[in-house]
XYZ file of C-alpha atoms in Angstrom:
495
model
C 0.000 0.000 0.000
C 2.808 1.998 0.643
C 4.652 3.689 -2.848
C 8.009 5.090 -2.453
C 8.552 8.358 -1.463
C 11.405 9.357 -3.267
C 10.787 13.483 -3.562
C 8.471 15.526 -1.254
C 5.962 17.648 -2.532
C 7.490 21.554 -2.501
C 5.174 22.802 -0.471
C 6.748 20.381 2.216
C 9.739 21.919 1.798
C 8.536 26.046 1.699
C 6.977 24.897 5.253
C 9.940 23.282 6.625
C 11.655 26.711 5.467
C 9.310 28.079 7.848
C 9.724 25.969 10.433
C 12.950 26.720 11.316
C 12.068 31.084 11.221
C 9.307 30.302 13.995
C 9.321 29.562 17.381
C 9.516 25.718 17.528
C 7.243 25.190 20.376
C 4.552 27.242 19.967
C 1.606 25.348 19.620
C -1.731 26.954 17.889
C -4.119 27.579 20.980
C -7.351 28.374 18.617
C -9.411 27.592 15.533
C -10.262 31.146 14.736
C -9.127 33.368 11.735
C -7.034 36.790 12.741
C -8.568 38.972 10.774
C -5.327 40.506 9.804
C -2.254 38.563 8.642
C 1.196 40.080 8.337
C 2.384 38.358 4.779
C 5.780 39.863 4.435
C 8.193 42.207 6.472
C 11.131 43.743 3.967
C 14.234 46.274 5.208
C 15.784 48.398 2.658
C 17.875 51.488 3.054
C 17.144 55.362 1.453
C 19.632 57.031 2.244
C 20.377 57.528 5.591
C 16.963 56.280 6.575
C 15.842 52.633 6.587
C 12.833 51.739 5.557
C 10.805 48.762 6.935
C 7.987 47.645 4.854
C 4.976 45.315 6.375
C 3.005 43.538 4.302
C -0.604 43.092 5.616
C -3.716 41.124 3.518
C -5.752 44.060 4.482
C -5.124 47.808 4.587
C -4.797 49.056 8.425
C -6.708 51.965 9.656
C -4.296 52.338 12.422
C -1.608 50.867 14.220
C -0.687 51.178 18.328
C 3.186 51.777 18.562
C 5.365 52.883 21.804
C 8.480 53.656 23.096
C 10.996 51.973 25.822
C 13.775 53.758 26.917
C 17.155 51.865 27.152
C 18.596 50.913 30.326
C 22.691 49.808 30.861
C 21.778 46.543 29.986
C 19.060 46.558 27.523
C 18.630 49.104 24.360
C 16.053 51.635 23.365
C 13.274 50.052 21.579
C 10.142 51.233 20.080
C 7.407 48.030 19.250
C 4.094 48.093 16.700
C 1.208 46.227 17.752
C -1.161 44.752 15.683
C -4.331 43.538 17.728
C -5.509 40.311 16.606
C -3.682 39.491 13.561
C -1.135 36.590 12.805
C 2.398 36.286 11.445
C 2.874 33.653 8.130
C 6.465 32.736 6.851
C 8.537 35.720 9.147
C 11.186 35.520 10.655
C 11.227 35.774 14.589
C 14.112 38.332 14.297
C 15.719 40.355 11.650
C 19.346 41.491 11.802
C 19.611 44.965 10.322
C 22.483 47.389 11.217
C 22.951 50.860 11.944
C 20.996 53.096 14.115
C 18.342 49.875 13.689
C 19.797 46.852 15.644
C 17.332 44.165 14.863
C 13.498 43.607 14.895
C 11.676 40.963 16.833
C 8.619 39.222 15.418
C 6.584 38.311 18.875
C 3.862 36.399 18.540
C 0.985 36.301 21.570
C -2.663 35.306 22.195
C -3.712 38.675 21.389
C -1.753 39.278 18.225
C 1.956 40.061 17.193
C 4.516 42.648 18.298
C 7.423 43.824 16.294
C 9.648 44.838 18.502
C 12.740 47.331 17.268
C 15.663 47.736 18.779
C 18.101 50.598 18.885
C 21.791 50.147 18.634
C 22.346 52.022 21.587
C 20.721 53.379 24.589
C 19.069 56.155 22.660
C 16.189 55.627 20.004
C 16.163 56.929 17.040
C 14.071 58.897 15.050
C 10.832 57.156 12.981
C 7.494 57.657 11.577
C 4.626 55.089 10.554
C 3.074 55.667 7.454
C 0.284 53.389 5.916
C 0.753 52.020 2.191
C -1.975 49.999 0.303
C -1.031 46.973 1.275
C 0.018 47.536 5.051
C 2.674 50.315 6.690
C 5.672 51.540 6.333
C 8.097 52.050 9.480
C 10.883 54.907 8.584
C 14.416 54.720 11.052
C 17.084 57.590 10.883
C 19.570 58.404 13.053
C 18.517 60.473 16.205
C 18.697 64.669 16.676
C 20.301 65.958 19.655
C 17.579 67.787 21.251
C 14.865 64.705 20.837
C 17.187 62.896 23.522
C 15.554 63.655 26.350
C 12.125 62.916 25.262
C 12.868 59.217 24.119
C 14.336 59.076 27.503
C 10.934 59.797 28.868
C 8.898 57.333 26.882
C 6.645 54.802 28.498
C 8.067 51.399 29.711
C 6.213 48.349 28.725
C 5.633 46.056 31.718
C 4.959 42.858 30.134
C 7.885 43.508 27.495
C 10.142 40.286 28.816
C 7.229 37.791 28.513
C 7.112 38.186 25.139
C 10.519 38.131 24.111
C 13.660 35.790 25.355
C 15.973 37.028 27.845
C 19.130 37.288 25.747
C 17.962 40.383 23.275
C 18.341 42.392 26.518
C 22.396 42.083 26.306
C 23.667 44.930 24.472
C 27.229 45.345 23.710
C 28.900 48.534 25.343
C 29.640 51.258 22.252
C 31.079 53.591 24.867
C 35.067 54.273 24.660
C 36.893 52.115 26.968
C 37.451 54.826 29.705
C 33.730 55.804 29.661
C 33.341 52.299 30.727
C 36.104 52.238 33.730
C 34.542 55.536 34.702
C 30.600 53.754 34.886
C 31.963 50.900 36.459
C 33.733 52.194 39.266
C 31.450 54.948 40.104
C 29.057 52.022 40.225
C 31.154 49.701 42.636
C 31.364 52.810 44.850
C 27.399 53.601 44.969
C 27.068 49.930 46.106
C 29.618 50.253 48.611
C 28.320 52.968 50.404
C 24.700 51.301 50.123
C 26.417 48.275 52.061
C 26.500 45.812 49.464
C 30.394 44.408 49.202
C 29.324 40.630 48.512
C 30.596 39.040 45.815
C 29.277 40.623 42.469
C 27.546 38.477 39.675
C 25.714 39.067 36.597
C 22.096 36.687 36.281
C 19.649 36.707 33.845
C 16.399 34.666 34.619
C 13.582 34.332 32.749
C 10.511 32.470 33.984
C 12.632 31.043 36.303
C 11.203 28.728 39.274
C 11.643 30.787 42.338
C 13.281 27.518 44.188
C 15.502 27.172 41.273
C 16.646 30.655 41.829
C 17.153 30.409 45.896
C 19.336 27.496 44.956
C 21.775 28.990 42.639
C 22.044 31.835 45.286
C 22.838 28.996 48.286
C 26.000 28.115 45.754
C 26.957 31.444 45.215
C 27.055 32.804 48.594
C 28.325 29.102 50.567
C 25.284 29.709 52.664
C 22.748 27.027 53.919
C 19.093 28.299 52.444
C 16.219 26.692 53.025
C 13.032 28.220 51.655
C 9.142 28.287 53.058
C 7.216 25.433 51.345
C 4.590 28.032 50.400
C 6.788 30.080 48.217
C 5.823 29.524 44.900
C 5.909 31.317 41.267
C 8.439 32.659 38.689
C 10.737 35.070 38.070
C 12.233 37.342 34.836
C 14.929 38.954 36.065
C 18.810 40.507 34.084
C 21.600 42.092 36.295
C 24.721 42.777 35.272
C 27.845 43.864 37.194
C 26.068 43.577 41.024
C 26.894 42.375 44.416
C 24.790 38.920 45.338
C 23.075 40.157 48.419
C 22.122 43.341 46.507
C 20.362 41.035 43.760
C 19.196 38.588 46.730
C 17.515 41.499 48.056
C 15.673 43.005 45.172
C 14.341 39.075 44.364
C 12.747 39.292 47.639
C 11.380 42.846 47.217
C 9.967 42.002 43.952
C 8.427 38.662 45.212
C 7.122 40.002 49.000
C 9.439 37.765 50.515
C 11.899 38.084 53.379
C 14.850 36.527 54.964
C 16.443 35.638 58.355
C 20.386 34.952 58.356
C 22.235 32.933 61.639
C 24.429 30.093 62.103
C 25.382 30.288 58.643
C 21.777 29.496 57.825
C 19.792 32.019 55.439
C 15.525 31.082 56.102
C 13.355 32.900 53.574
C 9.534 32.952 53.874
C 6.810 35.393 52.775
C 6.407 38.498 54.682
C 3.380 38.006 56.544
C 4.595 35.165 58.064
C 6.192 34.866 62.037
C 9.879 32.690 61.991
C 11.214 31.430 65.131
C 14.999 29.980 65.324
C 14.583 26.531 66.606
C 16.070 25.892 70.848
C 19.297 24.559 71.162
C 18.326 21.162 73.391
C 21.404 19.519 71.945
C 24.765 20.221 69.985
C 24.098 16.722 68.759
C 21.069 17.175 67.135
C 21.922 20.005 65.744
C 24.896 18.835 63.887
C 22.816 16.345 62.234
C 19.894 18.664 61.305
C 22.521 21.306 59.379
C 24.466 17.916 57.633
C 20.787 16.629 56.750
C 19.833 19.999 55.078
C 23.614 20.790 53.498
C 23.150 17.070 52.039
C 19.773 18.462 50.315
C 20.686 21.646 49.117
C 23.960 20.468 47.624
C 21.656 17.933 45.764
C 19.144 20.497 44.505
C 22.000 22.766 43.624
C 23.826 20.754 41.384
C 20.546 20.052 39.341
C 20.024 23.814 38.712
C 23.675 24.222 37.747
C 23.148 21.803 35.302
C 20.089 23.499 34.163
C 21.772 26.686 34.256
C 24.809 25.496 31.834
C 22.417 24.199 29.818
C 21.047 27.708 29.226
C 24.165 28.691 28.650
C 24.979 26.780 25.735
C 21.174 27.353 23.960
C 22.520 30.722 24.050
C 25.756 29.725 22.153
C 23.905 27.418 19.427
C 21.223 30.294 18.615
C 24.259 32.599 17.579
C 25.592 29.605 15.726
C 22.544 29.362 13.997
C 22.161 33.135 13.115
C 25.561 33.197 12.071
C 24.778 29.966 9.653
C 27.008 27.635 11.431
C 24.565 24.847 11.816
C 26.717 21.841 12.506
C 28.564 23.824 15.228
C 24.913 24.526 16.712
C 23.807 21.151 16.371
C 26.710 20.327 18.536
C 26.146 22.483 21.134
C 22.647 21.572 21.350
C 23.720 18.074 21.933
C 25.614 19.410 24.737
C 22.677 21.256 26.190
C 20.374 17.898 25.718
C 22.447 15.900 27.940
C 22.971 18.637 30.870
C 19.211 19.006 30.411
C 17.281 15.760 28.684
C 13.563 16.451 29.870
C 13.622 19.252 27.876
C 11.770 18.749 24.800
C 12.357 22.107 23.017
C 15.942 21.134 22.907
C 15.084 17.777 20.756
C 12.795 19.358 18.523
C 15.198 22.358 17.654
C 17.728 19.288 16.954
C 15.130 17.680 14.533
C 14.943 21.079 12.613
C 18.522 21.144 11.996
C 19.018 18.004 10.942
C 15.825 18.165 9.046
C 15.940 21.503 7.000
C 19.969 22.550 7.443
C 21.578 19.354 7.531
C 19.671 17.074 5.925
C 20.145 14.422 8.281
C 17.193 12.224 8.507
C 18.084 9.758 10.643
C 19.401 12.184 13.520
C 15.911 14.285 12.856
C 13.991 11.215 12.999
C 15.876 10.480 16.330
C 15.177 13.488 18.233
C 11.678 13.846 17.247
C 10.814 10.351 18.699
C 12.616 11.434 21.741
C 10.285 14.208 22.347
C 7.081 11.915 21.398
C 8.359 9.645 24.261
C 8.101 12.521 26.535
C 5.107 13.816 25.264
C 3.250 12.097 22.706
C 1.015 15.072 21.987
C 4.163 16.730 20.845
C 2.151 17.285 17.495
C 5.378 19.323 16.285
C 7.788 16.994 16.854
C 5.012 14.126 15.460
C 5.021 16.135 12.483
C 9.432 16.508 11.916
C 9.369 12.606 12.370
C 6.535 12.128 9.141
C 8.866 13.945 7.526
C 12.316 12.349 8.507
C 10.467 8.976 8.012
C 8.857 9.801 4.539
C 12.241 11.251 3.582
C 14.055 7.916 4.102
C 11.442 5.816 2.488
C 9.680 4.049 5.410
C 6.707 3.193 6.119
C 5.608 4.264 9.373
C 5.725 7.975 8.051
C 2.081 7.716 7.455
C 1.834 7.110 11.343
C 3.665 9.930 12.750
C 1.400 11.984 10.327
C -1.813 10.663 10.953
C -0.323 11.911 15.041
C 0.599 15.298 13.759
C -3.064 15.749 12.825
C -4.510 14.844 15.997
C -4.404 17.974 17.635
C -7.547 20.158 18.457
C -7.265 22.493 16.158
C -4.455 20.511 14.261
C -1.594 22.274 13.079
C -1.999 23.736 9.652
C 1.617 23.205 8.787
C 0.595 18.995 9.620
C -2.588 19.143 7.503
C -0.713 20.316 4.741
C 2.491 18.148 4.656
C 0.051 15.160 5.043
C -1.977 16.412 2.444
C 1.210 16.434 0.109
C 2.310 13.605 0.945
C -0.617 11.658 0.185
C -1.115 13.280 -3.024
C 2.650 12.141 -3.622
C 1.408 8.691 -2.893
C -1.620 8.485 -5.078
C -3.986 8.550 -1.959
C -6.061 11.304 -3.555
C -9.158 10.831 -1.280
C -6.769 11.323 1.810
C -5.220 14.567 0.551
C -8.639 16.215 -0.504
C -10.168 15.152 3.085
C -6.969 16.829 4.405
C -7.213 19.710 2.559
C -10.988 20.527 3.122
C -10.075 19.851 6.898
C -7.442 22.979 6.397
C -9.868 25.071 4.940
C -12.708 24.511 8.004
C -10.235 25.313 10.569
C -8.182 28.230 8.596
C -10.025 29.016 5.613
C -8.894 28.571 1.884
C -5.489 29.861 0.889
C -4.469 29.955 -3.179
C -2.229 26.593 -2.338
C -5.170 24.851 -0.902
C -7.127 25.930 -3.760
C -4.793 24.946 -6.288
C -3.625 21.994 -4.588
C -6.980 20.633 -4.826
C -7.806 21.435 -8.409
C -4.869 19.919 -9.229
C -5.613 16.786 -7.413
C -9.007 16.311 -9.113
C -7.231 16.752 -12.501
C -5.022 13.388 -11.563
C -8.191 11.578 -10.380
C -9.540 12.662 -14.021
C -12.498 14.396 -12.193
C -12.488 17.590 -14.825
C -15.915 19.237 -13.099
C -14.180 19.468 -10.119
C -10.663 20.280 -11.543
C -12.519 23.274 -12.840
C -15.341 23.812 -10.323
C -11.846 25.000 -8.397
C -9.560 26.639 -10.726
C -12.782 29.164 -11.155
C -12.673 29.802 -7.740
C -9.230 30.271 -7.579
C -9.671 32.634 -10.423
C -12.275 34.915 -8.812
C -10.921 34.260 -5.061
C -8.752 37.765 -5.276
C -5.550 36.159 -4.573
C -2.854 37.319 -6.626
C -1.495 35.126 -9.238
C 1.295 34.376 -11.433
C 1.054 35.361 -14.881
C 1.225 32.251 -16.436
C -0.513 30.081 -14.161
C -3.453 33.068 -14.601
C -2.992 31.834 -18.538
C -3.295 28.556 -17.875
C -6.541 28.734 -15.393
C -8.104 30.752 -18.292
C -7.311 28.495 -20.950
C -8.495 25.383 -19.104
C -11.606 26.810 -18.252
C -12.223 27.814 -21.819
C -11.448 24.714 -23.061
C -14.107 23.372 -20.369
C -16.664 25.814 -21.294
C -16.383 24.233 -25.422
């Protein structure tokens, strides 16, 4: 029953282009059209301005944009949103140079942010114009006296939910005795505040607050133990700062507080009463501190390992940027074994093996990996149809019937599964597929076409050109000659 597969359908391929431009793990939440979709985001330079274009399927009536100012660790950044609409085939970030650093493509239940960020601490200049087919954003370089009024612009609380923690490093551009001068006037504001611990630099984000405590208990060589009713997360990036000083602004920040004795730290929420235990017995309480060192030790090794791992995710994402894919492939290994129960880890690895390396066996691999952690890993589901059809065998039909499964299922599955069953002469598969596709996300031109073309292998010609007329009068734009070709067919049909 099974044919060979011996060359996926192209459409396969322009989605697994996609894949690896979008956030691997985000998994479609809802059924429902956006109203808007943003098609197509394009950076060119005019002179010393550059000019971002946004391509929308509808014209906008207006747009809601903002400004953050920069901070010594993060840059200026001004963001567009647009309210209920949906991102297709970008890019989650865009390297551009010059006064414009980079844009961020964020992606949330409510719609997407573009997020741009400034070179330096200072924003530039821009202006948001609408064009007929969605807006234009124009970036120069910055005037003197607007300096302090982008410093004044409002800060966006919920800015470092929506994008990673690592876009808020910014490398200094300051000469190297501007920097000597920042530093130590800074070391010298924390020592007169009465903060001379040792300093560290930490960047959290959506971190466990337990997790957190931990890392501080190996920092500072202090036994913590923490009240069983803390609970919650934490986004947090300091550079440059003494421990106790960052100790103290996590408990600020999460209404905790902390007593410190016998080289014992006890945190616990505010509004609670802590009493130091009696001393009935130097025996007992040797054993009590050795019983608690023993834990913490324990718990504190697993976060370190967790941390590293973090630490090298950052290192294979630059790889990637820069193009180096088998050098982030390895380091993404690396991070897999300091961290296996993560899953995003595996299915990044079965996108680079997948699209950049063409390694099918290694994709195929990781994406069972992540189905035997979670076999509603529809994503993952879907890279191992692939892998599997790619290398000829037969369970590929499987995994894809599980990439489907989801409620709503992913439109990227219902397509590749509708490809590759019209690559295997299972016509009645692909059209069910395809008409599935169009109840949850409406028709597209490629659904359209896909299925007119379809009907013309099954040598159903009504049908064939029941949809090349709609695809004719649907409003999508078309090529040229495949606008030739729908005309001719149906005039032929009409004789």
């Amino acid at each position: 029953m099974f044919s060979k597969f011996v060359k996926l359908n192209s459409a396969i391929f322009a989605l697994l282009l996609v894949f690896t431009l979008v956030d691997l793990q985000a998994e479609t939440s809802s059924g429902e059209n956006s109203a808007i979709t943003i098609t197509g985001l394009n950076v060119q330079a005019a002179g010393d301005m550059t000019e971002v274009l946004i391509s929308t399927n509808v014209r906008l009536d207006d747009v809601v944009s903002n400004k953050i100012p920069g901070t010594g660790t993060a840059p200026a950044r001004m963001y567009v949103d647009f309210a209920g609409a949906k991102a297709v085939g970008l890019e989650t970030e865009y390297a551009v140079g010059g006064v414009l650093d980079k844009i961020h493509v964020v992606t949330t239940d409510v719609g997407v942010r573009m997020v741009f960020d400034s070179s330096t601490e200072e924003l530039f200049d821009f202006s948001i114009d609408q064009t007929v087919d969605g807006i234009k954003v124009s970036v120069s370089a910055p005037e003197k006296s607007k300096q302090g009024a982008v410093r004044e612009g409002s800060v966006d609380d919920t800015l470092d939910e929506l994008i990673e923690s690592s876009v808020a490093e910014l490398k200094s551009k300051a000469s190297s005795s501007r920097v000597k001068k920042k530093v130590k006037d800074k070391r010298d504001g924390f020592g007169l505040s009465g903060f001379k611990k040792e300093r560290i630099s930490v960047d959290f984000y959506k971190i466990d607050l337990h997790n957190v405590f931990r890392l501080f208990r190996e920092i500072s060589g202090l036994n913590i133990i923490v009240d069983e009713s803390v609970s919650g997360t934490l986004t947090l990036s300091l550079d440059d700062v003494p421990w106790d000083f960052a100790l103290d602004i996590i408990l600020n920040l999460t209404d905790l507080k902390k007593e410190e004795r016998f080289n014992t730290l006890v945190i616990y929420p505010k509004g609670k009463v802590f009493t130091w235990p009696e001393r009935t017995s130097l025996d007992n309480l040797e054993i009590e501190t050795d019983k608690e060192t023993l834990v913490v030790k324990q718990t504190a090794r697993q976060s370190k390992e967790v941390m590293m791992a973090t630490q090298i995710i950052k290192k294979a994402k630059d790889a990637e940027r820069r193009g180096n894919y088998e050098d982030a492939a390895e380091l993404y290994e690396e991070a897999l074994v300091l961290w296996p129960k993560n899953t995003k880890i595996s299915n990044r690895l079965a996108t680079l093996y997948l699209v950049e390396l063409k390694l099918n066996a290694k994709a195929l691999h990781h994406a069972k990996s992540s189905l035997k952690k979670n076999p509603k890993n529809y994503r993952a589901a879907l890279y191992a149809a692939i892998a599997s059809a790619n290398m000829q065998n037969s369970e590929a039909t499987e995994y894809f019937v599980q990439s489907v499964s989801g409620n709503p299922p992913l439109k990227e599955a219902l397509i590749s599964f509708a490809a590759f069953s019209e690559n295997n002469r299972m016509y009645d598969n692909a059209l069910r597929l395809l008409r599935k596709y169009d109840d949850y996300y409406g028709a597209t031109r490629d659904t359209i076409l896909s299925k007119a073309r379809i009907y013309d292998k099954m040598g159903d010609s009504q049908n064939a050109l029941d949809q090349y007329r709609s695809l004719l009068s649907s409003g999508y734009q078309l090529r040229p000659d495949l606008k030739r070709y729908i005309k001719g067919r149906l005039a032929a049909g009409n004789l």
